[in-house]
Amino acid sequence: MHKLLVIAQNTFREAIRDKILYSIFFFAFLLLLASLALGELSLGHHIKVTKDLGLSAISFFGILIAIFTGVSLVHKEIDKRTLYTLLSKPIYRSQFVLGKYFGMLLTALTQLALLTALFSLLVLYQQKYIESALFQAILLYWMEIMLVTSIALFFSSFTTPFFSGVFTFSIFVIGRLMPEIEILLKRTTNPLIWLLLKISTFLPNLDYLNIGQRVVHQESIPFDYMLSSVTYTTLYIVLFLFFGSLLFSRRDFI
Amino acid sequence: MNAQPPIIEIQHLSKEFRIGFFRKRVRAVRDLSLTVHQGEIFGFLGPNGAGKTTTIKMLMGLIYPSQGQAKLFGIPSDDLRAKARLGFLPEHPYFYDYLTGLEFLNFYARLFGISSSIRSVRVERLIEQVGLSHARKLPLRKYSKGMIQRIGIAQALINDPDLVILDEPMSGLDPIGRKDVRDIIFRLRDSGKTVFFSSHILQDVEMLCDRVAILTKGQLRKLGTLHDLLAELSGLKTEITFSGLSTLDLEQLQRLADRIVVPGPRATLVFPNERLDEAVRLLLQKGGKLESMIPLKGTLEDLFVQQVHATQDEPSPLQDESSASPPLPENTQPPQETSRDA
């Protein structure tokens, strides 16, 4: 556990010393501020616009950071051959994979915590109070980011950053479109399309985690829903990390 | 037999890769067996592509062997207990360039679970030992190639290892840097550590090593003490000094020589012994005066070149070997190890 934390800390240090992440963060920051201005322009609905745009910004930039760090950081260790020295030390390869994962999460969640704090201030400024449902939505976005990071890490344990990025993004899009896929599955008559859609349904359904719209429209989210969504996501995360570690452990580093 | 316990035991180690679209079979290392004992400085030599780095990576658990096994301290080399007693410097090392020298060494020290009090003393001592005290707070991206090599050696020693494996440790170093590395290696040996290193710089190998192994095309060709291996070469060449030949006759004689040590009317030439009779006959026939004949002692370079030339007609490991392997020349049988005590 100690070694895992040492690797996680080093990954975090690497990420926060990377300028690209700061530019992503800067754009997210700008978008949040823009939500305030756009809210002012929309007659009567300004708080809804702020909440909607704010939650979308947190989700979008979180996913961007997750994919970016997830596909690049492990590959960088292999490409720059820093991995050779690291794996000659008394650590298991699975400790390396999990250490990288937790380091990436720490990076993404630190940035998201800052964005969430700013978002909360904006909402407080506009409506003088903040409803807990907003934090429920943010919590599920965080879960989604943790899941997408594990998917990116899974792919980067055996393929190039380009393909890892493409595959991870595809799974993210399919996951978000799961309700539409389920409708299509019932309607299609083509067996090949049916088979492809059926296979897609085994991928994580990210629509469960996308409750931003419902929260903005004052819908209350029951505790059971939150619990089952968190459990569902955690199981997928464990699965992707397990297979990612397994594939990484069997790899030759030529 | 060596009385010291074996630190590295490699038994029938082979590695095959599958490369390209058609998954061609490439054998990088074939049936390699060797043992390194405690307190030895062992040189692992071979031309580029001989399989040295692949072997070292198998010892480090970075590549899994296709056949055979490697043990360190009597346990499988990928066991964490073995790695805890090991220091490693990879070839052309790249490190986390966003870390400072101090942060970099502290990071590896923490992976070994070294307590913070010991860690701070050891990190400072190592930084000083490799001559980087002035750059300890600089990020590694500002280090020169030689400084990276030095900090790499420091990280290989961070756990006070019993065995140090260095892949091309002299690469990128200036003469002073090479001397510093040699001094570190001698100090390690003096404190009872075992050093296994690969190098292209044969002069350093000759100065440092107790025993050497020469690998070409993935196979072990020579293994033994430097003294015994070079003794095999002695008497293979003879240096002749003579005078009294015309320019035309001298040119004819030079064609038989291996190299010219001193040119001119009083010349010194080196002849391989198989052409020695012919050369002396020609010299006397043309009325030359033989002044001296000295049998030459072989150098490690001669041995290295001899081994590389002897195997140059064999297929390269990077060629397709999916068909049956060609029969090996007589001199490619697994070599008998020359005992240190012999």
PDB file of N, CA and C in Angstrom, chain A residues 149-216:
ATOM      1  N   THR A 149     -11.393   7.076 -16.312  1.00  0.00           N
ATOM      2  CA  THR A 149      -9.945   6.966 -16.083  1.00  0.00           C
ATOM      3  C   THR A 149      -9.524   5.494 -16.068  1.00  0.00           C
ATOM      4  N   SER A 150     -10.322   4.651 -15.418  1.00  0.00           N
ATOM      5  CA  SER A 150      -9.947   3.225 -15.358  1.00  0.00           C
ATOM      6  C   SER A 150     -10.027   2.584 -16.747  1.00  0.00           C
ATOM      7  N   ILE A 151     -10.983   3.038 -17.564  1.00  0.00           N
ATOM      8  CA  ILE A 151     -11.089   2.499 -18.929  1.00  0.00           C
ATOM      9  C   ILE A 151      -9.858   2.922 -19.746  1.00  0.00           C
ATOM     10  N   ALA A 152      -9.481   4.205 -19.615  1.00  0.00           N
ATOM     11  CA  ALA A 152      -8.303   4.704 -20.346  1.00  0.00           C
ATOM     12  C   ALA A 152      -7.050   3.938 -19.921  1.00  0.00           C
ATOM     13  N   LEU A 153      -6.941   3.682 -18.628  1.00  0.00           N
ATOM     14  CA  LEU A 153      -5.779   2.954 -18.105  1.00  0.00           C
ATOM     15  C   LEU A 153      -5.776   1.509 -18.608  1.00  0.00           C
ATOM     16  N   PHE A 154      -6.966   0.906 -18.668  1.00  0.00           N
ATOM     17  CA  PHE A 154      -7.095  -0.467 -19.177  1.00  0.00           C
ATOM     18  C   PHE A 154      -6.542  -0.541 -20.603  1.00  0.00           C
ATOM     19  N   PHE A 155      -6.980   0.374 -21.465  1.00  0.00           N
ATOM     20  CA  PHE A 155      -6.524   0.334 -22.856  1.00  0.00           C
ATOM     21  C   PHE A 155      -5.041   0.670 -22.958  1.00  0.00           C
ATOM     22  N   SER A 156      -4.573   1.623 -22.142  1.00  0.00           N
ATOM     23  CA  SER A 156      -3.158   1.985 -22.293  1.00  0.00           C
ATOM     24  C   SER A 156      -2.234   0.912 -21.710  1.00  0.00           C
ATOM     25  N   SER A 157      -2.803  -0.111 -21.044  1.00  0.00           N
ATOM     26  CA  SER A 157      -1.931  -1.199 -20.561  1.00  0.00           C
ATOM     27  C   SER A 157      -1.505  -2.104 -21.705  1.00  0.00           C
ATOM     28  N   PHE A 158      -2.141  -2.001 -22.876  1.00  0.00           N
ATOM     29  CA  PHE A 158      -1.712  -2.869 -23.974  1.00  0.00           C
ATOM     30  C   PHE A 158      -1.711  -2.211 -25.350  1.00  0.00           C
ATOM     31  N   THR A 159      -2.157  -0.943 -25.457  1.00  0.00           N
ATOM     32  CA  THR A 159      -2.137  -0.348 -26.793  1.00  0.00           C
ATOM     33  C   THR A 159      -1.597   1.087 -26.755  1.00  0.00           C
ATOM     34  N   THR A 160      -1.539   1.711 -27.923  1.00  0.00           N
ATOM     35  CA  THR A 160      -0.912   3.039 -28.025  1.00  0.00           C
ATOM     36  C   THR A 160      -1.862   4.125 -27.486  1.00  0.00           C
ATOM     37  N   PRO A 161      -1.321   5.306 -27.155  1.00  0.00           N
ATOM     38  CA  PRO A 161      -2.197   6.381 -26.642  1.00  0.00           C
ATOM     39  C   PRO A 161      -3.318   6.736 -27.623  1.00  0.00           C
ATOM     40  N   PHE A 162      -3.009   6.720 -28.938  1.00  0.00           N
ATOM     41  CA  PHE A 162      -4.029   7.083 -29.926  1.00  0.00           C
ATOM     42  C   PHE A 162      -5.221   6.127 -29.836  1.00  0.00           C
ATOM     43  N   PHE A 163      -4.914   4.833 -29.891  1.00  0.00           N
ATOM     44  CA  PHE A 163      -6.012   3.851 -29.845  1.00  0.00           C
ATOM     45  C   PHE A 163      -6.696   3.847 -28.479  1.00  0.00           C
ATOM     46  N   SER A 164      -5.892   4.025 -27.412  1.00  0.00           N
ATOM     47  CA  SER A 164      -6.500   4.097 -26.072  1.00  0.00           C
ATOM     48  C   SER A 164      -7.503   5.236 -26.027  1.00  0.00           C
ATOM     49  N   GLY A 165      -7.098   6.384 -26.585  1.00  0.00           N
ATOM     50  CA  GLY A 165      -7.967   7.565 -26.585  1.00  0.00           C
ATOM     51  C   GLY A 165      -9.237   7.312 -27.381  1.00  0.00           C
ATOM     52  N   VAL A 166      -9.072   6.732 -28.576  1.00  0.00           N
ATOM     53  CA  VAL A 166     -10.230   6.459 -29.443  1.00  0.00           C
ATOM     54  C   VAL A 166     -11.182   5.468 -28.759  1.00  0.00           C
ATOM     55  N   PHE A 167     -10.621   4.380 -28.236  1.00  0.00           N
ATOM     56  CA  PHE A 167     -11.467   3.344 -27.605  1.00  0.00           C
ATOM     57  C   PHE A 167     -12.180   3.909 -26.368  1.00  0.00           C
ATOM     58  N   THR A 168     -11.429   4.659 -25.552  1.00  0.00           N
ATOM     59  CA  THR A 168     -12.027   5.191 -24.325  1.00  0.00           C
ATOM     60  C   THR A 168     -13.153   6.171 -24.663  1.00  0.00           C
ATOM     61  N   PHE A 169     -12.886   7.048 -25.618  1.00  0.00           N
ATOM     62  CA  PHE A 169     -13.897   8.030 -25.991  1.00  0.00           C
ATOM     63  C   PHE A 169     -15.128   7.327 -26.565  1.00  0.00           C
ATOM     64  N   SER A 170     -14.891   6.272 -27.375  1.00  0.00           N
ATOM     65  CA  SER A 170     -16.023   5.531 -27.955  1.00  0.00           C
ATOM     66  C   SER A 170     -16.874   4.912 -26.850  1.00  0.00           C
ATOM     67  N   ILE A 171     -16.224   4.325 -25.857  1.00  0.00           N
ATOM     68  CA  ILE A 171     -16.982   3.698 -24.762  1.00  0.00           C
ATOM     69  C   ILE A 171     -17.758   4.763 -23.979  1.00  0.00           C
ATOM     70  N   PHE A 172     -17.127   5.931 -23.833  1.00  0.00           N
ATOM     71  CA  PHE A 172     -17.810   7.033 -23.140  1.00  0.00           C
ATOM     72  C   PHE A 172     -19.078   7.443 -23.913  1.00  0.00           C
ATOM     73  N   VAL A 173     -18.941   7.610 -25.229  1.00  0.00           N
ATOM     74  CA  VAL A 173     -20.096   8.033 -26.043  1.00  0.00           C
ATOM     75  C   VAL A 173     -21.183   6.952 -26.019  1.00  0.00           C
ATOM     76  N   ILE A 174     -20.772   5.690 -26.208  1.00  0.00           N
ATOM     77  CA  ILE A 174     -21.755   4.583 -26.187  1.00  0.00           C
ATOM     78  C   ILE A 174     -22.457   4.555 -24.824  1.00  0.00           C
ATOM     79  N   GLY A 175     -21.655   4.735 -23.768  1.00  0.00           N
ATOM     80  CA  GLY A 175     -22.214   4.707 -22.409  1.00  0.00           C
ATOM     81  C   GLY A 175     -23.241   5.790 -22.183  1.00  0.00           C
ATOM     82  N   ARG A 176     -22.961   6.974 -22.724  1.00  0.00           N
ATOM     83  CA  ARG A 176     -23.896   8.096 -22.572  1.00  0.00           C
ATOM     84  C   ARG A 176     -25.163   7.887 -23.426  1.00  0.00           C
ATOM     85  N   LEU A 177     -25.002   7.159 -24.550  1.00  0.00           N
ATOM     86  CA  LEU A 177     -26.147   6.952 -25.461  1.00  0.00           C
ATOM     87  C   LEU A 177     -26.916   5.667 -25.158  1.00  0.00           C
ATOM     88  N   MET A 178     -26.661   5.067 -24.005  1.00  0.00           N
ATOM     89  CA  MET A 178     -27.239   3.752 -23.715  1.00  0.00           C
ATOM     90  C   MET A 178     -28.777   3.724 -23.813  1.00  0.00           C
ATOM     91  N   PRO A 179     -29.516   4.753 -23.345  1.00  0.00           N
ATOM     92  CA  PRO A 179     -30.977   4.692 -23.491  1.00  0.00           C
ATOM     93  C   PRO A 179     -31.392   4.593 -24.964  1.00  0.00           C
ATOM     94  N   GLU A 180     -30.710   5.365 -25.825  1.00  0.00           N
ATOM     95  CA  GLU A 180     -31.021   5.328 -27.263  1.00  0.00           C
ATOM     96  C   GLU A 180     -30.671   3.959 -27.837  1.00  0.00           C
ATOM     97  N   ILE A 181     -29.560   3.394 -27.390  1.00  0.00           N
ATOM     98  CA  ILE A 181     -29.148   2.070 -27.887  1.00  0.00           C
ATOM     99  C   ILE A 181     -30.199   1.024 -27.505  1.00  0.00           C
ATOM    100  N   GLU A 182     -30.722   1.125 -26.293  1.00  0.00           N
ATOM    101  CA  GLU A 182     -31.734   0.149 -25.862  1.00  0.00           C
ATOM    102  C   GLU A 182     -33.024   0.270 -26.675  1.00  0.00           C
ATOM    103  N   ILE A 183     -33.380   1.500 -27.049  1.00  0.00           N
ATOM    104  CA  ILE A 183     -34.571   1.686 -27.898  1.00  0.00           C
ATOM    105  C   ILE A 183     -34.324   1.085 -29.281  1.00  0.00           C
ATOM    106  N   LEU A 184     -33.113   1.382 -29.840  1.00  0.00           N
ATOM    107  CA  LEU A 184     -32.773   0.854 -31.177  1.00  0.00           C
ATOM    108  C   LEU A 184     -32.767  -0.674 -31.196  1.00  0.00           C
ATOM    109  N   LEU A 185     -32.289  -1.232 -30.107  1.00  0.00           N
ATOM    110  CA  LEU A 185     -32.192  -2.696 -29.991  1.00  0.00           C
ATOM    111  C   LEU A 185     -33.569  -3.343 -30.143  1.00  0.00           C
ATOM    112  N   LYS A 186     -34.585  -2.658 -29.598  1.00  0.00           N
ATOM    113  CA  LYS A 186     -35.944  -3.201 -29.687  1.00  0.00           C
ATOM    114  C   LYS A 186     -36.520  -3.044 -31.096  1.00  0.00           C
ATOM    115  N   ARG A 187     -36.041  -2.009 -31.798  1.00  0.00           N
ATOM    116  CA  ARG A 187     -36.660  -1.701 -33.094  1.00  0.00           C
ATOM    117  C   ARG A 187     -35.967  -2.347 -34.284  1.00  0.00           C
ATOM    118  N   THR A 188     -34.649  -2.615 -34.165  1.00  0.00           N
ATOM    119  CA  THR A 188     -33.905  -3.060 -35.351  1.00  0.00           C
ATOM    120  C   THR A 188     -34.312  -4.468 -35.797  1.00  0.00           C
ATOM    121  N   THR A 189     -34.230  -4.663 -37.133  1.00  0.00           N
ATOM    122  CA  THR A 189     -34.546  -5.999 -37.679  1.00  0.00           C
ATOM    123  C   THR A 189     -33.295  -6.619 -38.279  1.00  0.00           C
ATOM    124  N   ASN A 190     -32.243  -5.801 -38.454  1.00  0.00           N
ATOM    125  CA  ASN A 190     -30.982  -6.314 -39.021  1.00  0.00           C
ATOM    126  C   ASN A 190     -30.220  -7.086 -37.941  1.00  0.00           C
ATOM    127  N   PRO A 191     -29.943  -8.392 -38.168  1.00  0.00           N
ATOM    128  CA  PRO A 191     -29.299  -9.210 -37.115  1.00  0.00           C
ATOM    129  C   PRO A 191     -27.895  -8.715 -36.744  1.00  0.00           C
ATOM    130  N   LEU A 192     -27.160  -8.178 -37.751  1.00  0.00           N
ATOM    131  CA  LEU A 192     -25.799  -7.725 -37.463  1.00  0.00           C
ATOM    132  C   LEU A 192     -25.821  -6.488 -36.550  1.00  0.00           C
ATOM    133  N   ILE A 193     -26.693  -5.556 -36.894  1.00  0.00           N
ATOM    134  CA  ILE A 193     -26.827  -4.341 -36.060  1.00  0.00           C
ATOM    135  C   ILE A 193     -27.333  -4.730 -34.669  1.00  0.00           C
ATOM    136  N   TRP A 194     -28.279  -5.677 -34.664  1.00  0.00           N
ATOM    137  CA  TRP A 194     -28.804  -6.136 -33.362  1.00  0.00           C
ATOM    138  C   TRP A 194     -27.672  -6.678 -32.493  1.00  0.00           C
ATOM    139  N   LEU A 195     -26.783  -7.498 -33.131  1.00  0.00           N
ATOM    140  CA  LEU A 195     -25.667  -8.110 -32.384  1.00  0.00           C
ATOM    141  C   LEU A 195     -24.713  -7.031 -31.849  1.00  0.00           C
ATOM    142  N   LEU A 196     -24.385  -6.068 -32.714  1.00  0.00           N
ATOM    143  CA  LEU A 196     -23.482  -4.987 -32.289  1.00  0.00           C
ATOM    144  C   LEU A 196     -24.079  -4.190 -31.130  1.00  0.00           C
ATOM    145  N   LEU A 197     -25.382  -3.889 -31.264  1.00  0.00           N
ATOM    146  CA  LEU A 197     -26.044  -3.129 -30.194  1.00  0.00           C
ATOM    147  C   LEU A 197     -26.099  -3.939 -28.906  1.00  0.00           C
ATOM    148  N   LYS A 198     -26.340  -5.245 -29.069  1.00  0.00           N
ATOM    149  CA  LYS A 198     -26.425  -6.125 -27.885  1.00  0.00           C
ATOM    150  C   LYS A 198     -25.079  -6.139 -27.141  1.00  0.00           C
ATOM    151  N   ILE A 199     -23.996  -6.242 -27.933  1.00  0.00           N
ATOM    152  CA  ILE A 199     -22.648  -6.245 -27.315  1.00  0.00           C
ATOM    153  C   ILE A 199     -22.429  -4.916 -26.561  1.00  0.00           C
ATOM    154  N   SER A 200     -22.869  -3.804 -27.188  1.00  0.00           N
ATOM    155  CA  SER A 200     -22.688  -2.485 -26.549  1.00  0.00           C
ATOM    156  C   SER A 200     -23.350  -2.420 -25.181  1.00  0.00           C
ATOM    157  N   THR A 201     -24.431  -3.155 -25.011  1.00  0.00           N
ATOM    158  CA  THR A 201     -25.154  -3.051 -23.731  1.00  0.00           C
ATOM    159  C   THR A 201     -24.366  -3.649 -22.561  1.00  0.00           C
ATOM    160  N   PHE A 202     -23.302  -4.406 -22.890  1.00  0.00           N
ATOM    161  CA  PHE A 202     -22.462  -4.929 -21.798  1.00  0.00           C
ATOM    162  C   PHE A 202     -21.494  -3.863 -21.283  1.00  0.00           C
ATOM    163  N   LEU A 203     -21.357  -2.785 -22.043  1.00  0.00           N
ATOM    164  CA  LEU A 203     -20.471  -1.695 -21.604  1.00  0.00           C
ATOM    165  C   LEU A 203     -21.195  -0.899 -20.518  1.00  0.00           C
ATOM    166  N   PRO A 204     -20.431  -0.148 -19.719  1.00  0.00           N
ATOM    167  CA  PRO A 204     -21.093   0.592 -18.634  1.00  0.00           C
ATOM    168  C   PRO A 204     -22.093   1.628 -19.152  1.00  0.00           C
ATOM    169  N   ASN A 205     -23.246   1.656 -18.514  1.00  0.00           N
ATOM    170  CA  ASN A 205     -24.285   2.615 -18.880  1.00  0.00           C
ATOM    171  C   ASN A 205     -24.022   3.920 -18.136  1.00  0.00           C
ATOM    172  N   LEU A 206     -23.444   4.884 -18.847  1.00  0.00           N
ATOM    173  CA  LEU A 206     -23.052   6.131 -18.187  1.00  0.00           C
ATOM    174  C   LEU A 206     -24.242   7.087 -18.020  1.00  0.00           C
ATOM    175  N   ASP A 207     -25.350   6.734 -18.629  1.00  0.00           N
ATOM    176  CA  ASP A 207     -26.533   7.581 -18.467  1.00  0.00           C
ATOM    177  C   ASP A 207     -27.011   7.576 -17.008  1.00  0.00           C
ATOM    178  N   TYR A 208     -26.732   6.459 -16.319  1.00  0.00           N
ATOM    179  CA  TYR A 208     -27.090   6.397 -14.889  1.00  0.00           C
ATOM    180  C   TYR A 208     -26.406   7.508 -14.097  1.00  0.00           C
ATOM    181  N   LEU A 209     -25.225   7.900 -14.586  1.00  0.00           N
ATOM    182  CA  LEU A 209     -24.420   8.865 -13.819  1.00  0.00           C
ATOM    183  C   LEU A 209     -24.643  10.303 -14.268  1.00  0.00           C
ATOM    184  N   ASN A 210     -25.438  10.467 -15.316  1.00  0.00           N
ATOM    185  CA  ASN A 210     -25.649  11.797 -15.886  1.00  0.00           C
ATOM    186  C   ASN A 210     -27.005  12.342 -15.424  1.00  0.00           C
ATOM    187  N   ILE A 211     -27.052  12.865 -14.199  1.00  0.00           N
ATOM    188  CA  ILE A 211     -28.330  13.321 -13.646  1.00  0.00           C
ATOM    189  C   ILE A 211     -28.405  14.846 -13.559  1.00  0.00           C
ATOM    190  N   GLY A 212     -27.460  15.500 -14.255  1.00  0.00           N
ATOM    191  CA  GLY A 212     -27.400  16.966 -14.219  1.00  0.00           C
ATOM    192  C   GLY A 212     -28.718  17.619 -14.588  1.00  0.00           C
ATOM    193  N   GLN A 213     -29.315  17.195 -15.717  1.00  0.00           N
ATOM    194  CA  GLN A 213     -30.559  17.791 -16.204  1.00  0.00           C
ATOM    195  C   GLN A 213     -31.699  17.623 -15.195  1.00  0.00           C
ATOM    196  N   ARG A 214     -31.751  16.406 -14.620  1.00  0.00           N
ATOM    197  CA  ARG A 214     -32.829  16.118 -13.657  1.00  0.00           C
ATOM    198  C   ARG A 214     -32.698  17.026 -12.434  1.00  0.00           C
ATOM    199  N   VAL A 215     -31.467  17.226 -11.991  1.00  0.00           N
ATOM    200  CA  VAL A 215     -31.232  18.053 -10.800  1.00  0.00           C
ATOM    201  C   VAL A 215     -31.559  19.515 -11.092  1.00  0.00           C
ATOM    202  N   VAL A 216     -31.156  19.973 -12.287  1.00  0.00           N
ATOM    203  CA  VAL A 216     -31.422  21.368 -12.663  1.00  0.00           C
ATOM    204  C   VAL A 216     -32.934  21.610 -12.705  1.00  0.00           C
TER     205      VAL A 216
END
